[in-house]
Structures are given as C-alpha cells and as structure tokens.
XYZ file of C-alpha atoms in Angstrom:
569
model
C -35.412 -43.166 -12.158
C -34.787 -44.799 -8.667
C -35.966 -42.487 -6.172
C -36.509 -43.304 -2.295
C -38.745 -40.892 -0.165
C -36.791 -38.746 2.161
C -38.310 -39.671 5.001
C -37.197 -43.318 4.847
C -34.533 -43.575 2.702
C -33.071 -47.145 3.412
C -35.565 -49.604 1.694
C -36.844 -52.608 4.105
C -35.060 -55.669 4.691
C -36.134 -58.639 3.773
C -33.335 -60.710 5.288
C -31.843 -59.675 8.179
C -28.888 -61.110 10.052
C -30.983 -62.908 12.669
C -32.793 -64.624 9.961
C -29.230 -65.771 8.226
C -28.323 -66.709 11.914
C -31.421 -68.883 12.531
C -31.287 -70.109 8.963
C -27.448 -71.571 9.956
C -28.465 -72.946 12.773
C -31.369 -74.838 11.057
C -28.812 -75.684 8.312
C -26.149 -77.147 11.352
C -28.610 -78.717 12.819
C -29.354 -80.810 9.815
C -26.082 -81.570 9.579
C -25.331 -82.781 12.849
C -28.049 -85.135 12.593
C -26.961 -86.357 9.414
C -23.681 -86.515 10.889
C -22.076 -84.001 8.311
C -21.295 -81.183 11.115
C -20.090 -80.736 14.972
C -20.525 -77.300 14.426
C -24.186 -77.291 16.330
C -23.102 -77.845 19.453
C -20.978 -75.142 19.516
C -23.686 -72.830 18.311
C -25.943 -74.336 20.504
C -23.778 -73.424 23.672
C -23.953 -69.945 22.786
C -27.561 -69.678 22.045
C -27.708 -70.830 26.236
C -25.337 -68.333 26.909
C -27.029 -65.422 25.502
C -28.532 -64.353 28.497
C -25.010 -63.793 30.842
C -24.070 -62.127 26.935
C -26.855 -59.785 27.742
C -26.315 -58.964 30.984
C -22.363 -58.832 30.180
C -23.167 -56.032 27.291
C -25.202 -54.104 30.014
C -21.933 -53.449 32.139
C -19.708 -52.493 29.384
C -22.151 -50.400 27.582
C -22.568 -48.205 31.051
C -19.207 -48.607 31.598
C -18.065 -46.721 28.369
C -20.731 -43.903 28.123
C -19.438 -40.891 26.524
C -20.937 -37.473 26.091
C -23.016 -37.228 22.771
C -26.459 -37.388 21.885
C -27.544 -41.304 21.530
C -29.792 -42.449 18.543
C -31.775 -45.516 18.519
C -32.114 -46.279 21.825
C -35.605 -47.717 22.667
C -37.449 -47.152 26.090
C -37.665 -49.882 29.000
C -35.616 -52.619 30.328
C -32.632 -53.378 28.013
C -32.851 -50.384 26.055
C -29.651 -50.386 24.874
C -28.747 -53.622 24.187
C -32.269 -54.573 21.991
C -31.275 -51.074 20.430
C -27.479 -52.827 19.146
C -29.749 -55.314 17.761
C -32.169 -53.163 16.073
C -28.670 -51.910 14.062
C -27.759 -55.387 13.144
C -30.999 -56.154 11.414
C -31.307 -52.405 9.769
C -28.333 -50.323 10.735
C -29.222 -48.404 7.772
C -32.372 -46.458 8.772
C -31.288 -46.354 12.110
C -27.710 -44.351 10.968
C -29.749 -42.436 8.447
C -32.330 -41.559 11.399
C -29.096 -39.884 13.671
C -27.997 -38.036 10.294
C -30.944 -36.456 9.406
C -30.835 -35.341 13.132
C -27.238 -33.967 13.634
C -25.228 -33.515 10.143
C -26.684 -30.181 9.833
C -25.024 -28.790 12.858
C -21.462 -31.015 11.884
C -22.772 -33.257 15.570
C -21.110 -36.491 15.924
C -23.640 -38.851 17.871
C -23.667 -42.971 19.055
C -25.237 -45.874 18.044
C -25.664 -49.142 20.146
C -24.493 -52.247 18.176
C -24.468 -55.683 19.546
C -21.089 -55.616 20.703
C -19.858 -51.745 20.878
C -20.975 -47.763 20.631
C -20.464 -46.701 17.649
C -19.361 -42.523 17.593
C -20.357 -41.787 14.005
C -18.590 -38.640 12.557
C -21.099 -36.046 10.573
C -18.492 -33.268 9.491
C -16.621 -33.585 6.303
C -13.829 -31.679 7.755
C -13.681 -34.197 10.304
C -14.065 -36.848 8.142
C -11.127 -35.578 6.358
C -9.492 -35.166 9.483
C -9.512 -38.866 10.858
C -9.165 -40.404 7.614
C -5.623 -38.912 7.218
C -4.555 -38.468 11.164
C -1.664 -40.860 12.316
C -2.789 -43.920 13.263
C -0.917 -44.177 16.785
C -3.378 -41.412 17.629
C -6.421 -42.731 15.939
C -6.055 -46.464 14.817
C -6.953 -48.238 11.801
C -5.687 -51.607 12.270
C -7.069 -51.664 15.955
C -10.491 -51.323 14.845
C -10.100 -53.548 11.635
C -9.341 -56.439 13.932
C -11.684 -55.611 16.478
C -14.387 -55.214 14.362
C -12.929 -57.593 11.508
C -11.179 -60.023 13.928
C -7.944 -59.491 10.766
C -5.296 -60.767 12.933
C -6.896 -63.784 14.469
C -8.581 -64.674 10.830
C -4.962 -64.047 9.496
C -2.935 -66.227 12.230
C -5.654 -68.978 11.907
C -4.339 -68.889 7.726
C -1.416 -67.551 7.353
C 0.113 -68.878 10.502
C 2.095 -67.350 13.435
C 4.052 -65.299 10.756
C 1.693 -62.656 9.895
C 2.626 -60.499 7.050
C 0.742 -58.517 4.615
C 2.878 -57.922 1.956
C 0.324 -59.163 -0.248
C -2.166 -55.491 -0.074
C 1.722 -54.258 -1.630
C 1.916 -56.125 -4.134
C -1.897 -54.826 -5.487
C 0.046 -50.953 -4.395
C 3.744 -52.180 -6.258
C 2.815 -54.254 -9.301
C -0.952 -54.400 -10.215
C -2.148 -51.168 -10.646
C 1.119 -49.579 -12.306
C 0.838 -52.372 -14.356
C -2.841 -51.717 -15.316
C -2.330 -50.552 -18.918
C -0.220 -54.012 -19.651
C -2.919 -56.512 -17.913
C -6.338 -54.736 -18.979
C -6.152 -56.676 -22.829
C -6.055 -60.460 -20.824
C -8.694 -59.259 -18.464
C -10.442 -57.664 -21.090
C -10.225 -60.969 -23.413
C -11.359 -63.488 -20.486
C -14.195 -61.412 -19.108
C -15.301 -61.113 -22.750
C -15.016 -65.373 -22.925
C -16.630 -65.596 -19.751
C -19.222 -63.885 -20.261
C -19.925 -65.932 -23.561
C -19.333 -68.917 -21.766
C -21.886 -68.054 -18.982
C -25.052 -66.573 -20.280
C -26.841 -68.788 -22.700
C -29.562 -67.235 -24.279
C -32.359 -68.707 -26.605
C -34.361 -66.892 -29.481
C -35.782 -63.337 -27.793
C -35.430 -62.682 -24.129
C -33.811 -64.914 -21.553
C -34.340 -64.609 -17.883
C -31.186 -65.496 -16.175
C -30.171 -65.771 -12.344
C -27.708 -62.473 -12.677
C -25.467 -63.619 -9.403
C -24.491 -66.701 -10.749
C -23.279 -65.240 -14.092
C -21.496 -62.319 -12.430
C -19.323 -64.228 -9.689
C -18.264 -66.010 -12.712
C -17.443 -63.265 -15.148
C -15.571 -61.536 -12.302
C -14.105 -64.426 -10.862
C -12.839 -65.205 -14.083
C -11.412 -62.207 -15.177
C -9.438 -61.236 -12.147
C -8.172 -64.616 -12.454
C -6.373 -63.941 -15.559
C -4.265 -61.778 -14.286
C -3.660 -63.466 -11.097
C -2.950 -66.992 -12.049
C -3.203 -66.739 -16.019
C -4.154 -69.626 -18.314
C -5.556 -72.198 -18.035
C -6.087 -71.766 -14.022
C -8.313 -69.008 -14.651
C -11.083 -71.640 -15.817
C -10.311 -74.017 -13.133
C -14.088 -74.854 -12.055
C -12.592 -76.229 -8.296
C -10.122 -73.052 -7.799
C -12.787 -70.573 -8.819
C -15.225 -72.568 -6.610
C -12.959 -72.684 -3.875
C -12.223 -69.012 -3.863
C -15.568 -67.877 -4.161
C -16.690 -70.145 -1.434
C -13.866 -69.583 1.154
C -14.659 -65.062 0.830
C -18.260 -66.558 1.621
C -17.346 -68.526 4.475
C -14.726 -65.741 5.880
C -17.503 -63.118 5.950
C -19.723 -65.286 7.824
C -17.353 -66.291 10.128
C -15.945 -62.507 10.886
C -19.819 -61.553 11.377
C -20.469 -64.406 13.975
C -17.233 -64.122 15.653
C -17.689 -60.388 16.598
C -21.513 -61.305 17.967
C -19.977 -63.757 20.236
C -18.288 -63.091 23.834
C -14.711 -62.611 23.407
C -14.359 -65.920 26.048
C -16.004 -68.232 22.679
C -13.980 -66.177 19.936
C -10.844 -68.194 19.264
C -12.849 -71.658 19.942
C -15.770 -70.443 17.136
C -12.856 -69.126 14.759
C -10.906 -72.507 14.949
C -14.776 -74.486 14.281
C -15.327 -72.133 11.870
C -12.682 -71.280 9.881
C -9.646 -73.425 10.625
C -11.605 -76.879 10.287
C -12.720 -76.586 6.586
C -10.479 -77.905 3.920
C -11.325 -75.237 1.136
C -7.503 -73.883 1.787
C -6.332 -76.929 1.467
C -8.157 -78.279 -1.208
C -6.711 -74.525 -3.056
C -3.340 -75.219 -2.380
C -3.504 -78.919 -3.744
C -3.693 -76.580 -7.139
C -1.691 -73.558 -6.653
C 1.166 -75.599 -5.165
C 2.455 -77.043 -8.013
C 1.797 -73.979 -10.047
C 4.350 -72.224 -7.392
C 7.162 -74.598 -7.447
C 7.380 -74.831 -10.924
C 7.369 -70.962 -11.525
C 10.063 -71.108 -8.980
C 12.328 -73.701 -11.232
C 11.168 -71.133 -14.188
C 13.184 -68.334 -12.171
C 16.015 -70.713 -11.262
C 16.385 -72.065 -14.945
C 16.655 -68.460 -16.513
C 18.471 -66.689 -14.368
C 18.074 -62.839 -12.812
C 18.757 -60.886 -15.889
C 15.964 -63.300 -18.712
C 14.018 -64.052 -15.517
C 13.798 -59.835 -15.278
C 13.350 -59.710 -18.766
C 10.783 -62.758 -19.526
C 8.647 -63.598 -16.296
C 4.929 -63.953 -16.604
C 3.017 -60.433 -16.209
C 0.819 -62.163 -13.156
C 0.206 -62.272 -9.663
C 1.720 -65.937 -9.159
C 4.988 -63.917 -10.216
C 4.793 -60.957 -8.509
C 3.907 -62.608 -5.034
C 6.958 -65.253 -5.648
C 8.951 -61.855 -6.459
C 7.687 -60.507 -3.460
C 8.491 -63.419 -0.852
C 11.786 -63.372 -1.751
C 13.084 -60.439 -0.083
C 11.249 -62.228 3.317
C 12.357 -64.469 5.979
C 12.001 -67.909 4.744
C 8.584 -68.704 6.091
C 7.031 -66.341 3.808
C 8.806 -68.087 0.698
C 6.996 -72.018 1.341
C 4.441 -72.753 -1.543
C 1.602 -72.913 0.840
C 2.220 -69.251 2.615
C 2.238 -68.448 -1.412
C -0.924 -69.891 -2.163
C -2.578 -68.070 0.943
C -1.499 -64.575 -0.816
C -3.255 -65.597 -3.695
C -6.708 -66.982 -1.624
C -6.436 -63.457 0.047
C -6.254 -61.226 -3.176
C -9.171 -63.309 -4.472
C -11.253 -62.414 -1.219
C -10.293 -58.697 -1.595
C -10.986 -58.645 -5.557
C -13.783 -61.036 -5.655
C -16.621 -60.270 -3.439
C -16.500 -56.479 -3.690
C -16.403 -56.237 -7.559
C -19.211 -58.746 -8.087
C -21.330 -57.464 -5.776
C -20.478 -53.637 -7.194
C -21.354 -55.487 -10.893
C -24.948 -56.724 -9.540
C -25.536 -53.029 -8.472
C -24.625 -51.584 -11.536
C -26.134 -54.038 -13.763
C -29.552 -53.713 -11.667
C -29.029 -49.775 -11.872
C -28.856 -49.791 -15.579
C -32.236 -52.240 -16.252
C -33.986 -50.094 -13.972
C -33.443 -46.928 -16.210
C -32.802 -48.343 -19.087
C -33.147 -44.520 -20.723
C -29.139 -44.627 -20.196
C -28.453 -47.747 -22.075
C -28.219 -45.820 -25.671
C -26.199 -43.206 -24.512
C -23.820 -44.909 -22.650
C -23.541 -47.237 -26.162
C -23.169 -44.380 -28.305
C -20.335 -43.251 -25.873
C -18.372 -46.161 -25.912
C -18.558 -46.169 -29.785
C -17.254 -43.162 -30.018
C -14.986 -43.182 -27.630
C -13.013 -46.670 -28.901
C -13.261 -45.240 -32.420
C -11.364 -42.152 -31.497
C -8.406 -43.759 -28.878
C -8.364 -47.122 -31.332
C -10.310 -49.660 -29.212
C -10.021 -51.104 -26.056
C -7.419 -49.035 -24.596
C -6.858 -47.550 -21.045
C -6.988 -44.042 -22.246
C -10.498 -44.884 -24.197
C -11.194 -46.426 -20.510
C -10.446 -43.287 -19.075
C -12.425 -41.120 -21.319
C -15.418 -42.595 -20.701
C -16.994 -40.042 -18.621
C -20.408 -41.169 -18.640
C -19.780 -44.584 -18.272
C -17.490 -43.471 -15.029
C -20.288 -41.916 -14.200
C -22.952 -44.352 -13.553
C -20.288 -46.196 -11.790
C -19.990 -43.318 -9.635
C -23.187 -42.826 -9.315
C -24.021 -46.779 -8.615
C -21.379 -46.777 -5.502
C -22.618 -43.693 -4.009
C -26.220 -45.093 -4.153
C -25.134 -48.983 -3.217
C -21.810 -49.019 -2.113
C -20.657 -52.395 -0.342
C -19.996 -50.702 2.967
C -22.366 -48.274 4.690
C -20.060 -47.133 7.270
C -16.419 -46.361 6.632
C -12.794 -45.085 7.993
C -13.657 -47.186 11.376
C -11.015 -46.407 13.859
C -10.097 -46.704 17.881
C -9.017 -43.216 19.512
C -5.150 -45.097 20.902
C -5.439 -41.777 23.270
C -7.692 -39.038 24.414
C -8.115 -37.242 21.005
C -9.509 -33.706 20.529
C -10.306 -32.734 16.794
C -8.680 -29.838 15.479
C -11.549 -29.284 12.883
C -15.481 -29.402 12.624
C -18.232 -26.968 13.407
C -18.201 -27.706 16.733
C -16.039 -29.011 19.074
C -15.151 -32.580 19.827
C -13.021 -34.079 22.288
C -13.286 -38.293 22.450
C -11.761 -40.775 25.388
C -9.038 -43.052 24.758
C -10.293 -46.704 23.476
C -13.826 -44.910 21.408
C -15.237 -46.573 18.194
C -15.450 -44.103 15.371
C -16.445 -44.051 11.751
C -18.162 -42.084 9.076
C -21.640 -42.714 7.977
C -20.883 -43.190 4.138
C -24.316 -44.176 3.076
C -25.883 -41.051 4.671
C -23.284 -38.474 3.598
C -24.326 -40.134 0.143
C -27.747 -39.138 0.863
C -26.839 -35.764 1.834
C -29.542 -33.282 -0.124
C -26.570 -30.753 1.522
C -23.355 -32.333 0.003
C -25.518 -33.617 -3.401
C -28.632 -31.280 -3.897
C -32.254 -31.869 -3.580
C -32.471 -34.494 -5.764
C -29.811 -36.345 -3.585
C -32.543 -39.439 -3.443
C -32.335 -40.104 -6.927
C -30.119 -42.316 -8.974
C -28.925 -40.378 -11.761
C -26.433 -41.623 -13.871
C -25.185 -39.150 -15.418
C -24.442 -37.003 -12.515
C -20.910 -36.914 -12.009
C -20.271 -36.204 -16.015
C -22.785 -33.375 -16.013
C -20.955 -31.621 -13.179
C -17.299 -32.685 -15.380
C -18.539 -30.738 -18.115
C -18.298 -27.465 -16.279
C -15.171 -27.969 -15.165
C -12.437 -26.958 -17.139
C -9.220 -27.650 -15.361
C -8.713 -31.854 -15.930
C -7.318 -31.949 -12.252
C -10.284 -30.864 -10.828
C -12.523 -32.772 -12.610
C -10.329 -35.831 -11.843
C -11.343 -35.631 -8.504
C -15.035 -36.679 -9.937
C -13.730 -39.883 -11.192
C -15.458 -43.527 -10.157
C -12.307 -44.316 -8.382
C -11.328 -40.933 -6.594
C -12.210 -40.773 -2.801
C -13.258 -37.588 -0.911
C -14.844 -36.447 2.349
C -17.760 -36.142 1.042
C -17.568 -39.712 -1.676
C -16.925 -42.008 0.679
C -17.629 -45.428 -1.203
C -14.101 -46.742 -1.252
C -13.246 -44.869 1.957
C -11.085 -42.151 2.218
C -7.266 -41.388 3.103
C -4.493 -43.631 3.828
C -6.500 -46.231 4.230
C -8.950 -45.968 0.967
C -8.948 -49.559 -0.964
C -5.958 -50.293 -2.900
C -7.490 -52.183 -5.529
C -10.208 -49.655 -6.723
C -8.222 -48.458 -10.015
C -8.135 -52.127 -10.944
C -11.969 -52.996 -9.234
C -13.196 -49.663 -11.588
C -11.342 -50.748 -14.882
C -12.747 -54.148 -14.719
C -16.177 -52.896 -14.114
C -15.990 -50.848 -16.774
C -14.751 -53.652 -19.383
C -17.019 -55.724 -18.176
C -20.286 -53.334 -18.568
C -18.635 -52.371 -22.213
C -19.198 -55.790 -23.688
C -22.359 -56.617 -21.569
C -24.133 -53.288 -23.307
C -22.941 -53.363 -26.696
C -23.961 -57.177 -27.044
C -26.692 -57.963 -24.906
C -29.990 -55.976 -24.698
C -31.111 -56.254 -21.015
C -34.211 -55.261 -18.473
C -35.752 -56.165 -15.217
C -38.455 -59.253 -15.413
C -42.101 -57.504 -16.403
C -43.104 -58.685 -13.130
C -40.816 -56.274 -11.103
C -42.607 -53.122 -13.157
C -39.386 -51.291 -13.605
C -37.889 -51.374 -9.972
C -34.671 -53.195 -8.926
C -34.459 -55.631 -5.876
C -34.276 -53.947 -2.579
C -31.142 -53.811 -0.956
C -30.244 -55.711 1.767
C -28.502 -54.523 5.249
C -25.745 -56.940 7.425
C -24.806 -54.524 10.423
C -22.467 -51.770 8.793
C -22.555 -53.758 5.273
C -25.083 -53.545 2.193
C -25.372 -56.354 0.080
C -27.567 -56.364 -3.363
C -29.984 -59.123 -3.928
C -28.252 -62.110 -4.873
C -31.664 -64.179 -5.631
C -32.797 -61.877 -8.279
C -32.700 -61.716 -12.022
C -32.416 -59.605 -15.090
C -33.640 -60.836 -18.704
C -30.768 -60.757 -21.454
C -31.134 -60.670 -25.089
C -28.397 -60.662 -28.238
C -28.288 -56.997 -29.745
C -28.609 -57.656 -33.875
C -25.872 -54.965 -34.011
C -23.361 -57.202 -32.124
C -22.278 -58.657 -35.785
C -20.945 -55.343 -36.821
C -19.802 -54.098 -33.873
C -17.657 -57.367 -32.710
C -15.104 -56.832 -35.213
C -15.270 -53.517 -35.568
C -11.981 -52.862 -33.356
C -10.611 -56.353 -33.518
C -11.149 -56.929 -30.160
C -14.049 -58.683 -29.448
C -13.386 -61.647 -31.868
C -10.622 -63.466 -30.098
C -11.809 -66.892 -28.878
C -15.145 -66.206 -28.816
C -17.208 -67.416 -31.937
C-alpha cells in the first residue's frame, strides 16, 4: 500500500510553478520570434517589474500583520516575501509543517503566499463554523474572486451581464435528474473508452491522461450536448483546451500587481479565439433547439424536450432579461459547465486509476463487488451505484489522499469576526484571508488513526459495516462533505456537481475493471507518480502511464446485464 513517512508527508515536486512560468516564457518567446505571439512583451514587462513587486509586497505584508504564530518564514532580508514563494513551489509541506505544529491545540496560524497571508483554520469546529457562517460576515465570493479573479474572468466572457445561473441549473436539473441521464453517460463512457484505448496481444502501455480527458470529456458531454456533439473532436478540443488556458491565466493573474491585472487578463484570456471557435458549433445547435420549443408548443415542448443541458440552460435563460437569452451568452453556460465538470473529474479519474495499479490487491474485490452488486439491483442502475460500498470507498479514500484542492472554504472576514467555537479563542480583523488546510486534516493520525499515511481503500466501507443506522453511515459516502472530509469542501459552498462528478467516476471505473486488466509500468516497481503541487492546488502526473490489458472474462461478462453491448463490438 501507498504509505508516506510522517515526517514528510507531501512527496517532492518535480515541477513547480516557477518552472511552468519559465517554461511559458521560453514557449512566448518562441513565438514572438516566429511571429505567432505578442504575448512576450507583456510578460517581459513584468519580469522588469518584479523588483518594485517585491518591495510593494514588503509594505502590505507589514501592513496587515495579525496576531498568530507564522510558519514558513525564512531568516534574513526578504523573509517573508521568498517565504510566499517557497508556498507557491510546495505549499504542501510547508501547510503540513504549520499543522503538525498547531492542530493539536485547535491553533489557527499564517502562511506567506506571493500575494497574501493566508490564516489557515486547524479546528473542525471551526471549520464547521466558517463553512456555514453568513457570508456578509465571512465572504465566499470575495475571496473566490480575489484569489480566483471569478468576476473579471467572468466579465471578460460572459460580458458586462454577469449571471451565474448556470451553477443552478447543475443544483435544479442535473443532479435530480441523475437516475434518468446515468444510462447515456453510462453508454458513451463505455464507447469512449473502446474508442480510446487500443490495445495489442498482452499488455499495452498507454499515456493514461490522454485516454481519460477523453473518456470524461466524452461522457459528460452526453448529457450536456447529446449526440452526435458529444464526439465532436474540435468542441471536445476546444473545451478541454480553454479549462487549460483559464487555470493558467487565473494563476498568473493573481502573481501579478493588481496595476497589470486587467491588461494580462485581456492578453490572456480575451484575445484567444477558442470561445469563438466553440460557439461557431454550439450556435446553431441553440437556435434550432429554440425553433424545436417554438414549433411544439409549452405543453409537448414540457412533455418531449431533450433530457440535456442545451435544454435546460435554454429553459433557464428564459425567465432572464434578454441578454442572457442570445445564442452566444448560451454557449458560454455550456463552455463554463465543461470547465467545472471537466478538469476536476479527469484529474480525480488519473488519481483513482493510479491508486488502484498501485495496489492492485483491491482489483478482485472491487470486481467481485460490482458482480454482485448489478446481479442483485438488475444492472447498471443508480441504486446498484449506490450500493457499491467498496467501490465508494476507494473513491473516498482516493480524494482524501489526492484531492484536487489542498486548501478549501477560502473566505475574507467582510468585518471584525470573533469565532464562537474552537479550543481556543479567535478573534480575526476585517479584510483577513482564511481557509482550511484540507490536505492536512486528511493526514490527521487524530481525525483518521495511526495509519492516517496510508492509502487504504477499503477504509470508509470497513468503518460502514459497523454502523447500523443507513443515515449515519451515509455521511461516509464518496460524495458527503464534513469538517473533518474536506475534499469537495464543506457547507454552503461544497461543489454542486459532486453527486454527478462521483456517479461518473464510478461508471467509468466499473467498465475499466471488469474489462481491462491494468498495472503500473515494471519500471515504476509498484509506486504511482508523485503528485504535483500549484500553490493551494494538487495536480496528478499527467506525463505518466499505466499498462492495460483485455480481461478473457470480458466475453461473458459484457452481456451478462445487457448493458455493455450497445454500440460497442
């Protein structure tokens, strides 16, 4: 089994962010000489302006001291401000190193980032306190476009009329409607993954990322735009490439002063044509579900309308101003689900899938689960979804080992803010940076026992079994949040779209491990790629690989339910 020693838990980093920085300005530079990119200059201006950057975090890092132990910070000139960038290149040890200091005792303490202090909160209770406390006292969306720059990314796409009725329609329509949508998502990821991985005679080594971006992509797709746009090569493209680019751009854009923000999110963001090379597609696709609505009427439209996103969006813009209602503003809704779903899930499906090959001791039981488990509930249903506890599980157990973010619930005290829980007590200024440690509290040999540094898959279904009421043991689930489970956050605020993020997992892993055998490359003797850490996010390798094989017992089992035989041989 994975296991990391205690004394360094976060594994090193091979790629930091100020090697992807100096690998994009290489990359620019190119360009610009080639005359493919303006972009350099730009990036080149800043580079001379670091200094007066420097000097400019100095003053507002004195400025906004605030009474709590500081971790991190290294001795002589500057100490401070090379600490912030110690956190961007490895934020992980450095958060684990103020944990293993102060959780104990339920002590907040601060971290210098490049552009902020950080207060990171060590007590569950008041974890649990600012993930549900009203957000004119502590804000979410504050911080979120601080940190995230959301409403300048959003005005820059969506226009002057920013409205986010979009993250509703996941809350309204898609996961009520999860039972309804799981057979077309089950069908295409099934198709995809066919499609995708190519395997000769005996083992195949194949570049995992690739295939997974796909499969997801691919999948989430069906439900959002259907057939045949789902297997658009350009849209899938488009959207994978345009989450890539926005996540770059939000990371470079908070490193810069606030004086180069809007100019370096107009280079960056506005000035590519992936939206508009999107909405050349989706365009179309909008009026003429429009004319679909206006040709049946309300009552058949009601009573006939495609079960997708195109639909429920269109449904959705019609009870706003008029703005909201043009194809393109449409077409953005759909680019922005896709950046939501996308990312997240793949990169949550190369965890998993590197989790599995590197204790592959899990692989039969997990099969003989999912046999079972379909036989008894009569295939692929959501209730034989649900009852896979083991399965749930690993997934569990995969996010609280690797979850996407390592630091969640970030928020701005909007006024002075004493907590009214915790071991001790905490009183923080008007305007502070807080968030909870997620990767740490993971960690926890307090919260999850001594052998806390150890991936176990089965876990979470061990500690199911001795539960007998089913609420309780609910709260175990992959997709259920807690103070203490922190992977999709927690509170008002925890992602919308993990029901529908942990039900596609879960069909895709379903057909991966009843068809495919799979393990890590010989070479890697039995460990999975190191994890890699971008300020307060952890990303799986994307250059590594895993080795597939057919299973024999595939023939049997592909008909077995009638479900696996649709399209696919």
């Amino acid at each position: 089994m994975d296991q990391l020693p205690a004394a360094s838990i976060a594994p090193d980093v091979h790629q930091g962010y100020a090697n992807h920085l100096a690998s994009l300005i290489y990359t620019q530079t190119v360009e610009l000489i080639e005359g493919k990119s303006t972009n350099a200059a730009l990036i080149y201006l800043m580079i001379l302006l670091i200094p007066l950057y420097g000097a400019y975090g100095v003053y507002q890092y004195r400025k906004s001291y605030i009474d709590l132990p500081y971790v991190g910070i290294l001795p002589g000139p500057f100490g401070s401000w090379r600490a912030g960038y110690r956190y961007l290149q490895n934020s992980a040890d450095v958060v684990w190193e103020g944990y293993q200091k102060y959780a104990a005792q339920g002590k907040a303490f601060v971290i210098s980032t490049p552009k902020r202090w950080i207060v990171f909160i060590t007590d569950p209770d008041q974890i649990a306190e600012i993930a549900m406390v009203a957000d004119n006292k502590i804000g979410f969306y504050e911080a979120l476009n601080e940190k995230n720059h959301h409403d300048s990314v959003a005005e820059r796409t969506l226009g002057d009329y920013i409205n986010t009725y979009h993250v509703d329609v996941i809350k309204s329509q898609l996961t009520p409607r999860m039972a309804s949508i799981l057979p077309e998502i089950r069908q295409e990821g099934n198709v995809a993954w066919k499609d995708t991985l190519k395997l000769g005679p005996g083992w195949t080594n194949v570049e995992i990322w690739k295939v997974v971006t796909q499969v997801v992509s691919r999948s989430a797709n069906r439900c959002f735009v259907g057939l045949p746009l789902c297997r658009n090569q350009e849209l899938l493209d488009i959207f994978r490439d345009y989450a890539i680019r926005t996540n770059e751009v939000v990371y470079m854009v908070d490193l810069a002063p606030k004086v180069f923000q809007p100019l370096l999110e107009w280079v960056l963001l506005k000035r590519h044509r992936l939206p508009q090379r999107a909405q050349k597609i989706l365009n179309p696709v909008f009026e003429e579900r429009k004319r679909m609505r206006e040709r049946l009427g309300p009552e058949r439209w009601e009573a006939e309308k495609p079960n997708d996103a195109i639909t429920w969006i269109i449904d959705a813009a019609l009870k706003k101003d008029k703005h909201q209602q043009t194809n393109e503003q449409m077409s953005w809704r759909l680019i922005w689900l896709n950046f939501a779903a996308i990312h997240t899930t793949s990169m949550s499906t190369l965890h998993i899938l590197y989790d599995i090959a590197a204790n592959p001791e899990y692989m039969e039981p997990l099969r003989e689960e999912i046999i079972s488990t379909m036989d008894k509930y009569g295939g692929y249903t959501k209730e034989a979804l649900t009852n896979m506890v083991k399965l749930d599980s690993c997934l569990r157990e995969s996010q609280r080992w690797n979850s996407v973010v390592s630091i969640v619930i970030s928020k701005i005290t909007m006024c002075d803010y004493t907590f009214k829980t915790g071991k001790i007590p905490l009183r923080l200024p008007k305007g502070t940076f807080l968030t909870a440690p997620a990767t740490a509290t993971h960690w926890s040999e307090e919260i999850y026992g001594a052998d806390a540094h150890i991936w176990k898959g089965f876990r979470f279904s061990d500690m199911r079994e001795k539960i007998t009421n089913p609420e309780e043991s609910s709260k175990l689930q992959a997709a259920a949040t807690s103070k203490e489970y922190l992977a999709f956050s927690h509170g008002k605020h925890a992602c919308t779209g993990r029901f529908f993020a942990i039900y596609q997992l879960k069909m895709l892993l379903i057909y991966c491990l009843l068809r495919f055998d799979m393990r890590l490359p010989l070479d890697r003797n039995g460990k999975r790629p190191d994890n890699r850490y971008i300020l307060g996010r952890r990303s799986a390798d994307t250059s590594g690989s895993l080795e597939f094989r057919e299973r024999k017992e595939w023939n049997e089992l592909k008909t077995r339910w009638g479900e696996f035989d649709e399209e696919e041989d």
